[in-house]
PDB file of C-alpha atoms and ligand atoms in Angstrom:
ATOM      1  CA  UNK E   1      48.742-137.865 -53.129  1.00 66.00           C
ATOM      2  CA  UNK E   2      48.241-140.112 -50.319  1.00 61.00           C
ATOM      3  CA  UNK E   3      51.832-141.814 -49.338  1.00 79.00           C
ATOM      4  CA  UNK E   4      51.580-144.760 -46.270  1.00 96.00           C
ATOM      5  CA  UNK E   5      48.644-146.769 -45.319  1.00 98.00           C
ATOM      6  CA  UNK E   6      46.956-144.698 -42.687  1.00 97.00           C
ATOM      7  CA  UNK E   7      46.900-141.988 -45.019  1.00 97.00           C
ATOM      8  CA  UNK E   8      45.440-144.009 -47.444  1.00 97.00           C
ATOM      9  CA  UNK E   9      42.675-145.113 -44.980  1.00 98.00           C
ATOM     10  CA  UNK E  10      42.410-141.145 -43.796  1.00 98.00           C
ATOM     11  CA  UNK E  11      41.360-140.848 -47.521  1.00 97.00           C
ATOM     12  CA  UNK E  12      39.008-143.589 -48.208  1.00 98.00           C
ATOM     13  CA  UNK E  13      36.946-142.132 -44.839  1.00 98.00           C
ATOM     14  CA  UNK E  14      37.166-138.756 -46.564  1.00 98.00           C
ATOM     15  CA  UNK E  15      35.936-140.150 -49.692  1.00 98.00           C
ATOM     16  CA  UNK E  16      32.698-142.156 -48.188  1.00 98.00           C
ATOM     17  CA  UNK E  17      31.925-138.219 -46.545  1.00 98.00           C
ATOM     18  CA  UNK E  18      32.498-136.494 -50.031  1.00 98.00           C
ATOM     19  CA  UNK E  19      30.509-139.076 -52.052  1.00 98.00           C
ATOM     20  CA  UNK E  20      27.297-138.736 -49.577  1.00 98.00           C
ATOM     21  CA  UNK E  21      27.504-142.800 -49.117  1.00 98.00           C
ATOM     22  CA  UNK E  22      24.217-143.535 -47.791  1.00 98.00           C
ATOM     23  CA  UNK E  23      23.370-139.981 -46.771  1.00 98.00           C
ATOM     24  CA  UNK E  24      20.214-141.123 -44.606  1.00 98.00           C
ATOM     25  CA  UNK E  25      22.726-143.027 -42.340  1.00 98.00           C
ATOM     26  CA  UNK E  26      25.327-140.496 -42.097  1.00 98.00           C
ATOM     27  CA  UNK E  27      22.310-137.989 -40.538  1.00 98.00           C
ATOM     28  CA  UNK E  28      21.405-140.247 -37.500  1.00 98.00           C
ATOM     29  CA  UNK E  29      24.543-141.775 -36.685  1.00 98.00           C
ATOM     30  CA  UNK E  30      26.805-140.013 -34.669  1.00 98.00           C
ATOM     31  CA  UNK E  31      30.444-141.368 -36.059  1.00 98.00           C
ATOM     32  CA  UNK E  32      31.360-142.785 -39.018  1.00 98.00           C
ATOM     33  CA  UNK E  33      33.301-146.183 -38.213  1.00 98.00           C
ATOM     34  CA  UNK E  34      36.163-146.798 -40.122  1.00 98.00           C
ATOM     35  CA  UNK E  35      37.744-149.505 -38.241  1.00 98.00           C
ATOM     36  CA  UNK E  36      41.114-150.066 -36.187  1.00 98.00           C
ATOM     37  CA  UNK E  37      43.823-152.065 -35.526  1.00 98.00           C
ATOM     38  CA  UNK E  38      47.384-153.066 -37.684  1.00 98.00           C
ATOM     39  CA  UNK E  39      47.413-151.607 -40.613  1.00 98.00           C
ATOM     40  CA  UNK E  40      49.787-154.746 -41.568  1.00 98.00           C
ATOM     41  CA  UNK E  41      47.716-157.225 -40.017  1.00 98.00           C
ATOM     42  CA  UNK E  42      47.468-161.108 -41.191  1.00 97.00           C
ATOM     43  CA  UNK E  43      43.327-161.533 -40.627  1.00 98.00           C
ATOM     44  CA  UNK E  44      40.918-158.807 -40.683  1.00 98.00           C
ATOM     45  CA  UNK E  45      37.406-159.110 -39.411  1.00 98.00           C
ATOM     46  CA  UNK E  46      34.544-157.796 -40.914  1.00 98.00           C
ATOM     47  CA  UNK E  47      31.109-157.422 -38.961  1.00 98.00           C
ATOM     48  CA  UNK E  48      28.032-155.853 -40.678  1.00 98.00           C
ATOM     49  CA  UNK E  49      27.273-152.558 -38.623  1.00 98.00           C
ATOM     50  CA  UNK E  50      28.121-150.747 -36.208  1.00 98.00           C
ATOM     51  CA  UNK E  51      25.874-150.900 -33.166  1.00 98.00           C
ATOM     52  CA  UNK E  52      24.808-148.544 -30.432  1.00 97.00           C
ATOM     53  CA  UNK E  53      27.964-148.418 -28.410  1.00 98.00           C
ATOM     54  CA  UNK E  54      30.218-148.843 -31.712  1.00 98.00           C
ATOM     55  CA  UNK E  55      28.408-145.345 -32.919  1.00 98.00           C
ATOM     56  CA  UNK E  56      28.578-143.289 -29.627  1.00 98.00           C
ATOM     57  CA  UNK E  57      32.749-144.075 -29.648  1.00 98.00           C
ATOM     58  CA  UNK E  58      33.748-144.333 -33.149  1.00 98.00           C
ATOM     59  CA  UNK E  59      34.999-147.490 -32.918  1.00 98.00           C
ATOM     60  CA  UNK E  60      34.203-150.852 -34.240  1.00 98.00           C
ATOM     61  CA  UNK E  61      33.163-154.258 -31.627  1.00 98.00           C
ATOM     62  CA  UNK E  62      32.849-152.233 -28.458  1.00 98.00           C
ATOM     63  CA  UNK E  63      30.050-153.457 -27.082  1.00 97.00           C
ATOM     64  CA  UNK E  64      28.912-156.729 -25.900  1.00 97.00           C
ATOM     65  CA  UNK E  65      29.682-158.493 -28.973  1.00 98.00           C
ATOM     66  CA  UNK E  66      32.872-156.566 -29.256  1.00 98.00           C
ATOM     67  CA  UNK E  67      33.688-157.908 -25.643  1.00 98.00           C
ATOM     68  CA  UNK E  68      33.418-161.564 -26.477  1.00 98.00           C
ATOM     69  CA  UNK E  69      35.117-161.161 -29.881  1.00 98.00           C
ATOM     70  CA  UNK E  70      38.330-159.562 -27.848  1.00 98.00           C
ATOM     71  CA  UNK E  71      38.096-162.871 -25.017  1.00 98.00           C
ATOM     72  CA  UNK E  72      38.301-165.254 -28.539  1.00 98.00           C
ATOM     73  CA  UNK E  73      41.046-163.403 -29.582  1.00 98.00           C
ATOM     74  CA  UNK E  74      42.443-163.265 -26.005  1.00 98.00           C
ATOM     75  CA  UNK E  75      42.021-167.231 -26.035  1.00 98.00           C
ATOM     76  CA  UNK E  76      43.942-167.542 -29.034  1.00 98.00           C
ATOM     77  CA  UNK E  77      46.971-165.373 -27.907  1.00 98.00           C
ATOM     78  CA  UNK E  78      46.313-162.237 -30.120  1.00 98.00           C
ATOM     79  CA  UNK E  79      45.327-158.813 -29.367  1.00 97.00           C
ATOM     80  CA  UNK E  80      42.970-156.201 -31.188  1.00 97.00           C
ATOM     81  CA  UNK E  81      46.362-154.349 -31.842  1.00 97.00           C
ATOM     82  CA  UNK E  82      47.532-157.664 -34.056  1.00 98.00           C
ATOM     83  CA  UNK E  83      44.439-157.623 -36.088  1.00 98.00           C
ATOM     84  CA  UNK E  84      42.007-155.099 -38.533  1.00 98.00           C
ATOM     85  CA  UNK E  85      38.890-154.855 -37.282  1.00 99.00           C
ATOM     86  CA  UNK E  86      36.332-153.488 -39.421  1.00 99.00           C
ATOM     87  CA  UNK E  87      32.274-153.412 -40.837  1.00 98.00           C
ATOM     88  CA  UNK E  88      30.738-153.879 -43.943  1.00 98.00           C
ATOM     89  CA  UNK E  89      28.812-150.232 -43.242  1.00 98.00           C
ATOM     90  CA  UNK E  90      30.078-147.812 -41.302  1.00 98.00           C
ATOM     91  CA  UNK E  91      27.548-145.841 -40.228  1.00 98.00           C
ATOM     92  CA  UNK E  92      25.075-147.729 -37.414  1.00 98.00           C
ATOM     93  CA  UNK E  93      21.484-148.069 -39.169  1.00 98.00           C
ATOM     94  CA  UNK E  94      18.684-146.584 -37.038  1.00 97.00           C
ATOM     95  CA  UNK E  95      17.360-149.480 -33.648  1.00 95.00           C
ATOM     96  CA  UNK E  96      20.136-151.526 -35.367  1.00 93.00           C
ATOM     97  CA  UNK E  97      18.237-153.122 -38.159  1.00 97.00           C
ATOM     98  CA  UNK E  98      20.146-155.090 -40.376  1.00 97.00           C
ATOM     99  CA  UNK E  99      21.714-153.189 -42.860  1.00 97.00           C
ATOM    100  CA  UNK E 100      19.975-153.129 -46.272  1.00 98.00           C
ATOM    101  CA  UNK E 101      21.088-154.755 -49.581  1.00 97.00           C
ATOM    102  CA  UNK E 102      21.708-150.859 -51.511  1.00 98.00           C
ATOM    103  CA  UNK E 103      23.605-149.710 -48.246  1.00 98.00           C
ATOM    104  CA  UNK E 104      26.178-152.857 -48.013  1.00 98.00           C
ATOM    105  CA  UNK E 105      26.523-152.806 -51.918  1.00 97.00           C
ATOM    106  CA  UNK E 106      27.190-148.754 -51.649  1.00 98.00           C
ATOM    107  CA  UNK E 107      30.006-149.393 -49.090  1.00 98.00           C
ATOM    108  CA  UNK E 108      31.357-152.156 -50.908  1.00 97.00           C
ATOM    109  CA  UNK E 109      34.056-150.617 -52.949  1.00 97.00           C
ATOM    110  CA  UNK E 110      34.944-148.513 -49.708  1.00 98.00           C
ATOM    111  CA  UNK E 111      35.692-152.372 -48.332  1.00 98.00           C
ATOM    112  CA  UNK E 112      37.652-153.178 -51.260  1.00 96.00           C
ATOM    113  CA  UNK E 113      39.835-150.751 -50.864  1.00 97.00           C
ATOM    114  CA  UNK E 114      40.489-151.391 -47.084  1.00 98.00           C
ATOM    115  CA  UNK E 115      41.151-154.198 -47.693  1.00 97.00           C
ATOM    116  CA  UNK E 116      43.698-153.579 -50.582  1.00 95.00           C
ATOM    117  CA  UNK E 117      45.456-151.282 -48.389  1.00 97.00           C
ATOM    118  CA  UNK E 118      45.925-153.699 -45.458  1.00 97.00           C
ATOM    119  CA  UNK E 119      46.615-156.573 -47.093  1.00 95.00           C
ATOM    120  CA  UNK E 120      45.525-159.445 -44.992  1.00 97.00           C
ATOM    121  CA  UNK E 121      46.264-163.457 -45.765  1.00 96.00           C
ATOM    122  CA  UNK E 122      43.028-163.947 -44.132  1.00 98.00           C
ATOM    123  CA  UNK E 123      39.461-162.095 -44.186  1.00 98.00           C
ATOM    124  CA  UNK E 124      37.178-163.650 -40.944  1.00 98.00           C
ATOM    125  CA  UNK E 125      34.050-162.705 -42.125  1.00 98.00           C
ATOM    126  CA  UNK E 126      31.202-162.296 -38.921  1.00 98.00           C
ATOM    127  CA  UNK E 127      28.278-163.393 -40.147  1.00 98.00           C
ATOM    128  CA  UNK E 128      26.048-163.594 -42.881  1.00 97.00           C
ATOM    129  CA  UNK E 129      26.139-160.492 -44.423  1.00 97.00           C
ATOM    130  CA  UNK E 130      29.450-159.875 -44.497  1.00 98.00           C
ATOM    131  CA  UNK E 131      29.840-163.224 -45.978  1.00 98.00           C
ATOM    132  CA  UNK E 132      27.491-163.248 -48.433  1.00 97.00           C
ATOM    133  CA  UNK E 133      29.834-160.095 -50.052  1.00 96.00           C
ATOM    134  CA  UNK E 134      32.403-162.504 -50.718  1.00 96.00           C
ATOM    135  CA  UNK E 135      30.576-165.539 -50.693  1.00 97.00           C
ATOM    136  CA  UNK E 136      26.973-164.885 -52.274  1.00 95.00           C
ATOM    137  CA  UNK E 137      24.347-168.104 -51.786  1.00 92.00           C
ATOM    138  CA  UNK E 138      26.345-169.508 -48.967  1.00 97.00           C
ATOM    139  CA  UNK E 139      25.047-170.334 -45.613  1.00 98.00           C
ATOM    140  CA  UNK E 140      26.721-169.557 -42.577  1.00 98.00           C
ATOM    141  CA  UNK E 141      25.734-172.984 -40.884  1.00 97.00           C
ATOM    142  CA  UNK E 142      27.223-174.889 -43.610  1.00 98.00           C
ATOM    143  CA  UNK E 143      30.596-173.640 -44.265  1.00 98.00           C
ATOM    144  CA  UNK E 144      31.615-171.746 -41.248  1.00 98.00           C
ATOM    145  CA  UNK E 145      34.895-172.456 -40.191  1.00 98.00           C
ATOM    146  CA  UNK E 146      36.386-173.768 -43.599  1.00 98.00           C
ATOM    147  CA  UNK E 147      38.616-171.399 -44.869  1.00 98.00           C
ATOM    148  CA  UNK E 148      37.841-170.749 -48.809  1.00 97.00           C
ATOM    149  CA  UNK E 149      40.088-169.016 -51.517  1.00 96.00           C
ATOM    150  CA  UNK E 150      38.660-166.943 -53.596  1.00 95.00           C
ATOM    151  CA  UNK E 151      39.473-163.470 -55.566  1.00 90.00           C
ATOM    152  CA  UNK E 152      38.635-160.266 -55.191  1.00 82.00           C
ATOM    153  CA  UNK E 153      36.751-158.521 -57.465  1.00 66.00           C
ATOM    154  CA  UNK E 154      36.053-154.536 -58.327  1.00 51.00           C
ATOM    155  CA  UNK E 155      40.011-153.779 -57.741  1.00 42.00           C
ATOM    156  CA  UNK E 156      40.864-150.831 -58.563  1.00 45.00           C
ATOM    157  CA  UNK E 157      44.626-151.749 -58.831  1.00 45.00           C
ATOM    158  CA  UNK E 158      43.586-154.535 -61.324  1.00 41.00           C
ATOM    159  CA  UNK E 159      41.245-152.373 -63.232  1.00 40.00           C
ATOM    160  CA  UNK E 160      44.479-149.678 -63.677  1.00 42.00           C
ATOM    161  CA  UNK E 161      46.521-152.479 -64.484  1.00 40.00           C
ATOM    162  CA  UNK E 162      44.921-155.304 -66.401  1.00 46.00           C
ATOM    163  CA  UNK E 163      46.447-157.522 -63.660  1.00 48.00           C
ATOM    164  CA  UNK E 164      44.596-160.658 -63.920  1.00 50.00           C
ATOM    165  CA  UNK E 165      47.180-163.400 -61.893  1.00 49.00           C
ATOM    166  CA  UNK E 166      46.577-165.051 -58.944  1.00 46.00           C
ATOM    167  CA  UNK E 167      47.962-161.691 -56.649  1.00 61.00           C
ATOM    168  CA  UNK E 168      44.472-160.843 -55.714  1.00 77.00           C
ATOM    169  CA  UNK E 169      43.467-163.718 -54.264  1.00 89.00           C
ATOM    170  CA  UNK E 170      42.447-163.924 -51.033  1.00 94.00           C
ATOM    171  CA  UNK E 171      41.053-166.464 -47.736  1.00 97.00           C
ATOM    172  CA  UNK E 172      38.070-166.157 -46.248  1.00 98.00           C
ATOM    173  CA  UNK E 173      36.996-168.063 -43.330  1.00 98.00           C
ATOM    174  CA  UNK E 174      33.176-167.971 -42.289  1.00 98.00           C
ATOM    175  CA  UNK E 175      32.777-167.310 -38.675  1.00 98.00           C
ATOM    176  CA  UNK E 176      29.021-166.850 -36.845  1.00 98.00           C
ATOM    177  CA  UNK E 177      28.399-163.441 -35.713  1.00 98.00           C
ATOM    178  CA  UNK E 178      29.883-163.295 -31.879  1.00 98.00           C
ATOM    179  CA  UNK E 179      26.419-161.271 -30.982  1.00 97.00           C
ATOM    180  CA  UNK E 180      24.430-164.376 -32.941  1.00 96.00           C
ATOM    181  CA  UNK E 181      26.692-166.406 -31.103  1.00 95.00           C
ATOM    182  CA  UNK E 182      27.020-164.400 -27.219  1.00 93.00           C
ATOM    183  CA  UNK E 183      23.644-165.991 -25.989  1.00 90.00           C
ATOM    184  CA  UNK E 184      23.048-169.643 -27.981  1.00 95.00           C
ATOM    185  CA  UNK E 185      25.281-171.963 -26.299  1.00 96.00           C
ATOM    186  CA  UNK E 186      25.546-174.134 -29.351  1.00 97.00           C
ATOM    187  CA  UNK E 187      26.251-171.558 -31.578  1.00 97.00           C
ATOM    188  CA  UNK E 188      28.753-170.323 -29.266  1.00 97.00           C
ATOM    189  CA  UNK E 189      31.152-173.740 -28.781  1.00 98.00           C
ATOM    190  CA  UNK E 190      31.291-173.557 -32.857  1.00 98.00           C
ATOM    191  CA  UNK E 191      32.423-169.937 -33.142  1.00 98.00           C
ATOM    192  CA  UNK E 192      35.275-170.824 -30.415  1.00 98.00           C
ATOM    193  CA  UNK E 193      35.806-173.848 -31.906  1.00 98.00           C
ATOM    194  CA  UNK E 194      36.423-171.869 -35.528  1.00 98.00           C
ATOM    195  CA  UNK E 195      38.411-169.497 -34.015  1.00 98.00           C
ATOM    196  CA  UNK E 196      41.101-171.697 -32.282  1.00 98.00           C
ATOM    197  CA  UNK E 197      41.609-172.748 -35.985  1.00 98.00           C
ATOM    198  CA  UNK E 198      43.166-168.997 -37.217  1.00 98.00           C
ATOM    199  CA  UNK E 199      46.440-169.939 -35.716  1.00 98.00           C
ATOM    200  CA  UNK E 200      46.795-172.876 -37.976  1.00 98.00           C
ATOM    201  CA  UNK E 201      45.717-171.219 -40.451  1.00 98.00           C
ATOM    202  CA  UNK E 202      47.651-168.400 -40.563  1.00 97.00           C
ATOM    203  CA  UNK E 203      50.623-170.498 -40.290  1.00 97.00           C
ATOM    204  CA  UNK E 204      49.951-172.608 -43.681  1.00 95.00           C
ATOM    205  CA  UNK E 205      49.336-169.862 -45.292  1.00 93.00           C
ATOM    206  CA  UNK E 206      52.542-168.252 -44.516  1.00 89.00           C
ATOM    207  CA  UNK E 207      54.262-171.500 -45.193  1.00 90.00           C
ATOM    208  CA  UNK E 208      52.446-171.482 -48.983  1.00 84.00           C
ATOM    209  CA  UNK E 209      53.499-167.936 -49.305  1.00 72.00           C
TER     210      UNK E 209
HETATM  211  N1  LIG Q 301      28.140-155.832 -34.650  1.00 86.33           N
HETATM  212  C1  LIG Q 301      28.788-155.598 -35.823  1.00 86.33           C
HETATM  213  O1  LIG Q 301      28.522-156.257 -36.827  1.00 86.33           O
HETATM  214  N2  LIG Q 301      29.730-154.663 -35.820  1.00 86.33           N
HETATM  215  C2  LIG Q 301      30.073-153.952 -34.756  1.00 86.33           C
HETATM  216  O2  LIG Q 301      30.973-153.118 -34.859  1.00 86.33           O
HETATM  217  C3  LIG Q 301      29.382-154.212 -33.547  1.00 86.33           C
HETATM  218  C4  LIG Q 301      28.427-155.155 -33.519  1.00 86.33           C
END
């Protein structure tokens, strides 16, 4: 039986290889990318896929995006280290096309559990598609940037216990994609402007807690 948190995330990984989670993936990439960072951290991100550079070293936001997503966290005093960093799918899809409806919904309960295990106050979604998994119908251009409460569904720990209080709630707070975001100048001032706002809220939500 699994005992701390990274061996809890050792299994989940183990589990996406032994249940052949989108098998057609798993044959062209070249890593499966779990994610990194604290495994006690207060916001985790969550991007869609992981792209060409992500792939080739195992490791989510690498590349350009990656770059500009460590410079906002730079600008608001944090490092990777501080925060989870993570995709929707883990394996890159092929040219990196978006990933398809049946592949984020087959991941999904992989995500779940990720993010039961870590625990965040706050999940910084990056994106639409990761998003619209917590969010469905929403648009990015409308709410991005207000943080929203809402609970999560398909736990297994509420499943195994019937729990159905307030404990599973959790924050989400809409960001653009920083690759949407890297080259549109417009797009760009918003995302910073959204992200100098995780400070603050971080710290009401630790005050409500
Ligand atoms: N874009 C994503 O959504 N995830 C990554 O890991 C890299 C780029």
């Amino acid at each position: 039986m699994p005992q701390n948190k990274s061996e809890i995330l050792a299994q989940i990984e183990a589990d996406i290889i032994s249940d052949n989670i989108c098998e057609n993936l798993a044959q062209t990439a070249k890593n499966l990318v779990m994610g990194e960072g604290s495994l006690d951290a207060r916001i985790m991100f969550i991007g869609e896929a992981p792209g060409k550079t992500e792939d080739e070293l195992g490791r989510p936001f690498v590349g350009a995006a990656g770059k500009f997503l460590d410079e906002m966290l730079d600008m608001i005093d944090m490092k990777r280290s501080d925060v989870y960093i993570t995709n929707i799918v883990k394996y890159r899809p092929p040219n990196n096309r978006d990933p398809e409806p049946v592949e984020k919904r087959a991941f999904l309960p992989y995500l779940v559990r990720q993010i039961e295990v870590i625990q965040p106050k706050v999940v910084a979604t990056l994106g639409k598609h990761s998003m619209n998994l917590f969010l469905p119908d929403m648009q990015v251009s409308k709410i991005h940037g207000q943080p929203k409460r809402i609970k999560l569904h398909l736990t297994n720990k509420e499943q195994e216990t019937g729990n159905k209080d307030n404990q599973n709630t959790l924050v989400i707070l809409p960001l653009y994609h920083p690759a949407a975001a890297l080259y549109n100048g417009a797009m760009r001032s918003t995302l910073l402007e959204d992200f100098k706002k995780i400070p603050k809220i971080l710290e009401i939500i630790n005050k409500n807690n």
